[in-house]
Coordinates of C-alpha atoms in Angstrom, one line a residue:
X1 CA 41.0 92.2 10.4
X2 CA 43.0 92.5 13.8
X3 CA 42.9 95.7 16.0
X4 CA 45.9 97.8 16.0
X5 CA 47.0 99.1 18.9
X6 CA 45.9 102.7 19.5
X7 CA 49.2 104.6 20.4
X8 CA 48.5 106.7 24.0
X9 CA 48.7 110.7 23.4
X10 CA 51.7 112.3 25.3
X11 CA 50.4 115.1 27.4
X12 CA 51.4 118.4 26.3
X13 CA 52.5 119.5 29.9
X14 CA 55.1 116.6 30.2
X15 CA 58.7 117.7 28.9
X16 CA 61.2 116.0 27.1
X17 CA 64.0 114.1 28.2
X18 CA 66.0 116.8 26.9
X19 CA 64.3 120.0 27.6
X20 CA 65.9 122.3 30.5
X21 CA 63.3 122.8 33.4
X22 CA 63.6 126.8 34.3
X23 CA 62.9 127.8 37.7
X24 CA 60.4 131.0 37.9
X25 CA 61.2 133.1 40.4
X26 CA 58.0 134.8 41.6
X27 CA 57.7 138.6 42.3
X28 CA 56.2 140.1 45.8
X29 CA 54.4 142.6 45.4
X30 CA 55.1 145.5 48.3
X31 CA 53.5 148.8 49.5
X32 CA 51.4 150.9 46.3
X33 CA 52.3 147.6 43.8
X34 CA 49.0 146.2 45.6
X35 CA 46.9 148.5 44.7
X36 CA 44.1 150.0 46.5
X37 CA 44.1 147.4 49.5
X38 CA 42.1 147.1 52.9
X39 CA 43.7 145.7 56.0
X40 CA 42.0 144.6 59.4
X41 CA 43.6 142.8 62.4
X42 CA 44.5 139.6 60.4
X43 CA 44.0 139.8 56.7
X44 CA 44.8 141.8 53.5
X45 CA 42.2 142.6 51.1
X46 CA 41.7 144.2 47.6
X47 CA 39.5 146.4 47.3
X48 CA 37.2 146.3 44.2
X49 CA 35.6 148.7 41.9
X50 CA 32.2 147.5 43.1
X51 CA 32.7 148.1 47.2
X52 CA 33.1 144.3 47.1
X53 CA 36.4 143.1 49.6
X54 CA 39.1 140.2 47.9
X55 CA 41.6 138.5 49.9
X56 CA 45.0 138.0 48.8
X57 CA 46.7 135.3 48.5
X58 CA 49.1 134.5 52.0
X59 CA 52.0 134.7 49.6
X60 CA 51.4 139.1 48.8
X61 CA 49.1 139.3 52.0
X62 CA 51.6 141.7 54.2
X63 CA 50.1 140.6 57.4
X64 CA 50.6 136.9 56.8
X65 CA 54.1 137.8 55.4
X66 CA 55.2 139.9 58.7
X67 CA 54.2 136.6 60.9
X68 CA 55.8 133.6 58.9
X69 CA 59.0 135.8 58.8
X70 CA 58.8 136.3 62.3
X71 CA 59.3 132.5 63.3
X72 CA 62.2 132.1 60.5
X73 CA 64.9 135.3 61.3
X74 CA 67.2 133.9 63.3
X75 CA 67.5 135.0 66.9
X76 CA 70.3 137.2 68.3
X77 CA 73.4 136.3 70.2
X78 CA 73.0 136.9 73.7
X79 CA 75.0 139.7 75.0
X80 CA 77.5 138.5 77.9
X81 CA 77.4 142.5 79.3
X82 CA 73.5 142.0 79.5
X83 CA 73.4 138.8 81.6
X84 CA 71.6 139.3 84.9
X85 CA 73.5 137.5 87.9
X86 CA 71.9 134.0 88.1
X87 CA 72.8 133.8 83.8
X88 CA 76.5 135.0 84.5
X89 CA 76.6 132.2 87.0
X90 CA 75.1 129.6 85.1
X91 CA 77.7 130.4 82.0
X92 CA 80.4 129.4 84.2
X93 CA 79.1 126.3 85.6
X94 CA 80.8 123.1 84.2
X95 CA 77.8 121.0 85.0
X96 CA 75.1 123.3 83.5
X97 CA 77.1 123.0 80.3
X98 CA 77.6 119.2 80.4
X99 CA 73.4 118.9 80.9
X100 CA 72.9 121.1 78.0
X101 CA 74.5 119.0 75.9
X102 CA 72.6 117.9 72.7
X103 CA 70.7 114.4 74.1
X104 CA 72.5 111.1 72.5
X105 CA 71.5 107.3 72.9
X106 CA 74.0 104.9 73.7
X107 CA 73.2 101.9 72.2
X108 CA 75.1 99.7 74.3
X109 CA 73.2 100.4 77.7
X110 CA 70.1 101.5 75.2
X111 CA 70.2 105.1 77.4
X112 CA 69.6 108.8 76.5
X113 CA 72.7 110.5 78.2
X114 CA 73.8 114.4 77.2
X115 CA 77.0 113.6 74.6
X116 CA 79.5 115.5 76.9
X117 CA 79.1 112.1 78.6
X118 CA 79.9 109.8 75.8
X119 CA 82.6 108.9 74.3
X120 CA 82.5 109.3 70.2
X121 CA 84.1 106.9 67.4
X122 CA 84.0 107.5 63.6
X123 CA 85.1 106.0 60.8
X124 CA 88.6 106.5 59.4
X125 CA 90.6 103.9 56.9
X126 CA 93.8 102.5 57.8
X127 CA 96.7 105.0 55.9
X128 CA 98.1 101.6 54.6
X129 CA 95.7 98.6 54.0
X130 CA 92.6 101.5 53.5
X131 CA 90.4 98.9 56.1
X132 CA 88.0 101.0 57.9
X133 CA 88.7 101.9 61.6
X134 CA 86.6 103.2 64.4
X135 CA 88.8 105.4 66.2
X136 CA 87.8 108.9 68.2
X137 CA 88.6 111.5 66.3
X138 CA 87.0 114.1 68.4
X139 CA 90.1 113.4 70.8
X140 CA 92.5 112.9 68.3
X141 CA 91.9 115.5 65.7
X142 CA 92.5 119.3 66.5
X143 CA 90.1 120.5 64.0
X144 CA 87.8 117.9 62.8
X145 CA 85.6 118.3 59.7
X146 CA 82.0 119.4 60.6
X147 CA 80.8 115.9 59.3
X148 CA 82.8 112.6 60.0
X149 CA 80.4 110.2 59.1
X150 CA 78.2 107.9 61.1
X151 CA 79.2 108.1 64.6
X152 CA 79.2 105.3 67.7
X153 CA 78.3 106.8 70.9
X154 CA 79.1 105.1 74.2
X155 CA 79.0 105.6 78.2
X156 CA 82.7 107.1 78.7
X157 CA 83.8 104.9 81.3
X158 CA 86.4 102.4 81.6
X159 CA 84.2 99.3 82.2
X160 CA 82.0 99.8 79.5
X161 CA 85.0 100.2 76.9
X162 CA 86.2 97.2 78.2
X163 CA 82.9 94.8 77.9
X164 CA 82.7 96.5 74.5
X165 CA 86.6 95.1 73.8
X166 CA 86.0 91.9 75.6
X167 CA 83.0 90.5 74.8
X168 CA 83.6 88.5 70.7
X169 CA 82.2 91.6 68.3
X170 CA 79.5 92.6 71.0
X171 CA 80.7 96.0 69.7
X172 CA 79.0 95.5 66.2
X173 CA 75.8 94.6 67.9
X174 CA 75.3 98.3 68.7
X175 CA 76.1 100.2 65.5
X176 CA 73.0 102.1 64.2
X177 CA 71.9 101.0 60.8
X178 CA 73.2 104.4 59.2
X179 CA 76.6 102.4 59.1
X180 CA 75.6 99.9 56.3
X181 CA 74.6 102.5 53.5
X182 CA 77.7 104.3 54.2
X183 CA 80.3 101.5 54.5
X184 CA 78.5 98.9 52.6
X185 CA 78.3 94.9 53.2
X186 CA 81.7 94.6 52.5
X187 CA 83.1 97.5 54.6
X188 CA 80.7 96.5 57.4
X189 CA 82.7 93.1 57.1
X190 CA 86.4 94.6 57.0
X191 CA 85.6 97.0 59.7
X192 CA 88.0 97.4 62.8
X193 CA 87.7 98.0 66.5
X194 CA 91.3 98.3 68.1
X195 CA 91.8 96.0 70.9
X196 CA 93.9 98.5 72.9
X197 CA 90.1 100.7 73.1
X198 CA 90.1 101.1 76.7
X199 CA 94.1 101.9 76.9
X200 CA 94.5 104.1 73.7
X201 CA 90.8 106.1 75.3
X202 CA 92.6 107.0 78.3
X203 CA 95.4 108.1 77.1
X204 CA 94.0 110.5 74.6
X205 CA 92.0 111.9 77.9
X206 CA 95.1 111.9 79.4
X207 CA 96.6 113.7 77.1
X208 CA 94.0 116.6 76.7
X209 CA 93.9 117.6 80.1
X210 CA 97.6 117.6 80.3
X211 CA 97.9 120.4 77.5
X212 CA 95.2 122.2 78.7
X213 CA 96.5 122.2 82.4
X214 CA 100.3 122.8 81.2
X215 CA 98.3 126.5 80.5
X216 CA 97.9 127.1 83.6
X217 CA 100.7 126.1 85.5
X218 CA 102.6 128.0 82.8
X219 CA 101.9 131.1 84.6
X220 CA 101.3 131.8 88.7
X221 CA 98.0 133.5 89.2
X222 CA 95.9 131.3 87.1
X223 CA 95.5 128.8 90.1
X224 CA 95.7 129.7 94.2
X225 CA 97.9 127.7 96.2
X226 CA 96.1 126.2 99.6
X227 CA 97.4 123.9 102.5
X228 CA 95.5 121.1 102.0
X229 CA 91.5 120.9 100.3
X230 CA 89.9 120.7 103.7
X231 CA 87.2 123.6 104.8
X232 CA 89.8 125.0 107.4
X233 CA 92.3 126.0 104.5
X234 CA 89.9 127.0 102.2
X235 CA 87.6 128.8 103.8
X236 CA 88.9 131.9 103.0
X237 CA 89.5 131.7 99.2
X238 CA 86.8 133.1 96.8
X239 CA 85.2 131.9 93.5
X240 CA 86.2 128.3 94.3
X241 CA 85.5 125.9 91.3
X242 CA 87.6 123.2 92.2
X243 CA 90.6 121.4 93.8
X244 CA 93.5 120.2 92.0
X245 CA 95.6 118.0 94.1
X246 CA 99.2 116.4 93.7
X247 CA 99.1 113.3 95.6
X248 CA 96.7 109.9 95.5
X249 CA 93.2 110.3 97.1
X250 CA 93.4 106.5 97.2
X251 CA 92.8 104.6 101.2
X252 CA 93.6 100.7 101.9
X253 CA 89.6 100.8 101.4
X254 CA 90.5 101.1 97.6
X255 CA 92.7 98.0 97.5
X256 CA 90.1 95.6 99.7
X257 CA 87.7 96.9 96.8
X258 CA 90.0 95.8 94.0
X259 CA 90.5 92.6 95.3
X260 CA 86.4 91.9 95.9
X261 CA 86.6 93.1 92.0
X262 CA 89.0 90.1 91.5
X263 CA 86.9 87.5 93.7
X264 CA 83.8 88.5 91.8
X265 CA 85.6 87.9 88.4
X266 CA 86.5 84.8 89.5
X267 CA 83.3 83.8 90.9
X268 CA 81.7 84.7 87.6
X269 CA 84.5 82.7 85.5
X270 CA 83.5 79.4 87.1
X271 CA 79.8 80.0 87.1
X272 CA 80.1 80.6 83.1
X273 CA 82.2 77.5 83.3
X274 CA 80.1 75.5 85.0
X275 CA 76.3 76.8 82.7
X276 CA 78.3 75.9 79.7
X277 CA 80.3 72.8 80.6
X278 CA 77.0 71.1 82.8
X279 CA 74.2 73.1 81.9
X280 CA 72.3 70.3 79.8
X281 CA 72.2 68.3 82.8
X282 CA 70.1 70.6 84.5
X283 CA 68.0 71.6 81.4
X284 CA 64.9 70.2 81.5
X285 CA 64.3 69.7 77.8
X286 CA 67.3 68.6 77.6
X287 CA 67.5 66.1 81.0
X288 CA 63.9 66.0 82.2
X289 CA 63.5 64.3 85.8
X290 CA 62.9 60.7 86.1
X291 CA 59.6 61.3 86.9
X292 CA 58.6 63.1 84.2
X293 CA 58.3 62.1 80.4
X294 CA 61.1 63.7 77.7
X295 CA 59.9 66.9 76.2
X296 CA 58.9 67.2 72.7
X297 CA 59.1 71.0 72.2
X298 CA 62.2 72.8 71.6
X299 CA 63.1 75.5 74.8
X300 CA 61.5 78.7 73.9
X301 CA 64.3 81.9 72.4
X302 CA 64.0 83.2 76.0
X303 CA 64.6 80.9 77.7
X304 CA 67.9 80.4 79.8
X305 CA 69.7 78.4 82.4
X306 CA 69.8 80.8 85.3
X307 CA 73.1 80.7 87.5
X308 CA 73.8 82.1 90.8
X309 CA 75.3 85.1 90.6
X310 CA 76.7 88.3 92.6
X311 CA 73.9 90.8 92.9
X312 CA 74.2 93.9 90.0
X313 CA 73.1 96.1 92.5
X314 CA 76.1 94.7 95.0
X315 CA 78.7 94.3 92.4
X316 CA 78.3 97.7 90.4
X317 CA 77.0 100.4 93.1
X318 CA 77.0 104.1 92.0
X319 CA 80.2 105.8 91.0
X320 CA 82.0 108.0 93.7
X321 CA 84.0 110.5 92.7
X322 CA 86.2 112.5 95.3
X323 CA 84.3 115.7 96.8
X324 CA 84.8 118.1 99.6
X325 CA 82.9 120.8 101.4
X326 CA 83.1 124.7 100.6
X327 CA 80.9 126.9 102.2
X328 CA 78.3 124.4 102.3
X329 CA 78.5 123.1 99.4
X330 CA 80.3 119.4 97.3
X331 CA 83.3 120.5 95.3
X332 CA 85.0 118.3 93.2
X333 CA 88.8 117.1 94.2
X334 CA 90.6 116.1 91.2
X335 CA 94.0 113.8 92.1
X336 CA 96.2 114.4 89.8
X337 CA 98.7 111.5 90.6
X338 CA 95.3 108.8 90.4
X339 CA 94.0 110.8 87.0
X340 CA 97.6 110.8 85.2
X341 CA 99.9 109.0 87.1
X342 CA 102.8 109.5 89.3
X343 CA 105.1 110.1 86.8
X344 CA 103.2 112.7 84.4
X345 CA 101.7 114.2 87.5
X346 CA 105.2 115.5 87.9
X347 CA 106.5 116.1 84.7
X348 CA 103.4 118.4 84.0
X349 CA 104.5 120.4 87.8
X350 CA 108.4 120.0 87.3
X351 CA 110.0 123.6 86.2
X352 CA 107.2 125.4 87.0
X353 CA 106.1 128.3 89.4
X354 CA 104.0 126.3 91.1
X355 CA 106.8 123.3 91.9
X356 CA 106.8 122.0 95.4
X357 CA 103.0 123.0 96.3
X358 CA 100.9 120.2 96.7
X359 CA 97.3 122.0 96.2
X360 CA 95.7 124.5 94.1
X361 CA 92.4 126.3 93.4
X362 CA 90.6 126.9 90.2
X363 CA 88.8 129.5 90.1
X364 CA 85.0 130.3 88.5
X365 CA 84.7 131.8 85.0
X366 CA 83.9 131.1 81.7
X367 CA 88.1 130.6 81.0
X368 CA 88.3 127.2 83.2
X369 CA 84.6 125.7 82.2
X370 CA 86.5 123.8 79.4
X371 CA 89.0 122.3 81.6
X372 CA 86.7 121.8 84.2
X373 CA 84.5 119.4 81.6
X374 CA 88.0 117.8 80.6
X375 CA 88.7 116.5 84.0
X376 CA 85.1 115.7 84.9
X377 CA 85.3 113.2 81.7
X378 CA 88.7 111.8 82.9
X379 CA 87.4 111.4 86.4
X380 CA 84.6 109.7 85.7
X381 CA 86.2 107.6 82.9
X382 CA 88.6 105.9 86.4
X383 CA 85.6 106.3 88.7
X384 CA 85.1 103.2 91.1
X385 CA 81.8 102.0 92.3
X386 CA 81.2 103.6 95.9
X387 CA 80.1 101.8 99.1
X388 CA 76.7 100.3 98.5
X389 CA 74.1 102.1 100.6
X390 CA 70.5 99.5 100.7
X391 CA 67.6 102.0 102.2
X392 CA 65.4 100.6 104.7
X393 CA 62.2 99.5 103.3

């Protein structure tokens, strides 16, 4: 006779598929619901008929209670009036704000940078054709959402916009993988990076400072007209946070350095031309020399035919962005005519109180930190490498 099969006994803890699962909300005991308890430096126990000492449990142990909820109140708000001096004048420093910045990585230069110095795209779909874009919403929206979906950090500066535009798709080499389980393969596939980036960034920056400067020119008193930003003119004016100055900051040193940027372009436009076009003649698994055999083994992944080139370090020295001296100390000088241009430089003076000066100060406080950050961004979005300074060895 064959075996039957001996049917496996359902546990009597397990539940149906049906049956509602009821949370039990367990009651702390406090104070005389104890009982007769004994406490020392660390511990609760309950005390026993016998004499004998048992320990409660950390979840109706007072002690224990007292010192987990200690680590999970949340702390107070500072108090401004309570501030000592060196606190009051780190609240109103720009830079202090900008470094403590929740830490970011940008992908693209595979960096940690604070995120007031990155630029921030998410994902939004086109109003007509519903195709994913990545555009900056930060910038564009008053009031975004708390949550926009995965974002795409970056360096915000000009040149790296543009090698991200440039360059065929290098910008979907640097999306974290968070975008594929929120887009999908085929979103990932449709999605869109504007070829106007670099243009449409700067003139959202643009834009921001000029509404939040229009505020201040709105009324006299919210900025203090000087001469010129030199120490002489200046050196009597308190509080100084900055200089805001109509007129270019830009020298015939400025143009020479544009056209070395056009000579190095070129010079890096035939050396491509030339690895690409008569590179496998200087390959050699691909033409040994005559001396040698052919070789049998494909080139290793890493390796590449190496070009002359202009130096990194020569070709992309630090940014410089214009400073001057105030009571010992760099201030920054932001040109509104380099920044805006010309013509917005004086549409945002024209019918003003402050029409026909040339130079202003803005005063330290907590009211121009946000501005201050605003043009910092813009400035060093335009910033131009500086002279290159090689230290003696």
């Amino acid at each position: 006779m064959p075996a039957r099969r001996i049917p496996r006994v359902k546990s009597c803890l397990t539940l149906p598929n049906n049956a509602q699962r009821r949370a039990h909300v367990v009651n702390v005991l406090r104070g005389e619901d104890l009982g007769p308890v004994v406490q020392d430096e660390h511990h609760t126990f309950h005390a026993r008929k016998d004499g004998s000492k048992l320990p409660l449990p950390p979840v109706l142990d007072p002690i224990a209670v007292e010192k987990r909820w200690r680590w999970k109140q949340q702390k107070e708000k500072p108090g401004v009036a309570g501030f000592t001096p060196f606190q009051k004048k780190l609240l109103e420093n720009p830079y202090a704000h900008v470094l403590a910045s929740p830490v970011r990585i940008d992908r693209s230069l595979s960096t940690l940078l604070p995120s007031a110095l990155l630029l921030t795209l998410h994902i939004k779909p086109h109003p007509k054709t519903l195709e994913p874009w990545l555009l900056p919403l930060s910038l564009s929206t008053p009031n975004p959402p708390k949550y926009l979906g995965p974002p795409l950090r970056f360096l915000a500066h000009s040149h790296n916009v543009a090698y991200l535009t440039a360059r065929k798709e290098i910008w979907k080499k640097v999306l974290s993988q968070r975008f594929i389980p929120f887009l999908g393969p085929r979103g990932m596939a449709q999605l869109v990076w504007r070829k106007d980036m670099p243009e449409m960034l700067l003139n959202m920056l643009r834009a921001r400072v000029e509404d939040k400067l229009a505020w201040f020119f709105k009324w006299r008193g919210r900025l203090v007209p000087v001469a010129s930003p030199s120490s002489a003119d200046t050196e009597d004016v308190e509080d100084v946070a900055c200089f805001i100055f109509l007129g270019s900051l830009r020298s015939r040193a400025d143009a020479i350095h544009d056209e070395a940027d056009a000579i190095a372009a070129q010079a890096d436009k035939w050396s491509d031309y030339f690895r690409t076009g008569y590179g496998k003649f200087f390959d050699p698994h691909i033409t040994p020399p005559a001396h040698l055999p052919k070789a049998t083994h494909h080139p290793p992944p890493w390796f590449q035919l190496v070009v002359p080139r202009l130096a990194p370090r020569a070709q992309f020295p630090p940014l410089e962005c214009p400073t001057t001296r105030w009571r010992g100390r760099k201030v920054a000088v932001y040109s509104l005519t380099d920044m805006l241009g010309a013509e917005r430089a004086e549409a945002l003076i024209a019918e003003t109180r402050y029409e026909g000066e040339r130079c202003w100060v803005m005063k330290q406080g907590r009211q121009t930190v946000d501005v201050q950050m605003m043009l910092g961004q813009l400035a060093s979005y335009l910033a131009l490498p500086g002279p290159v300074w090689w230290p003696r060895l």
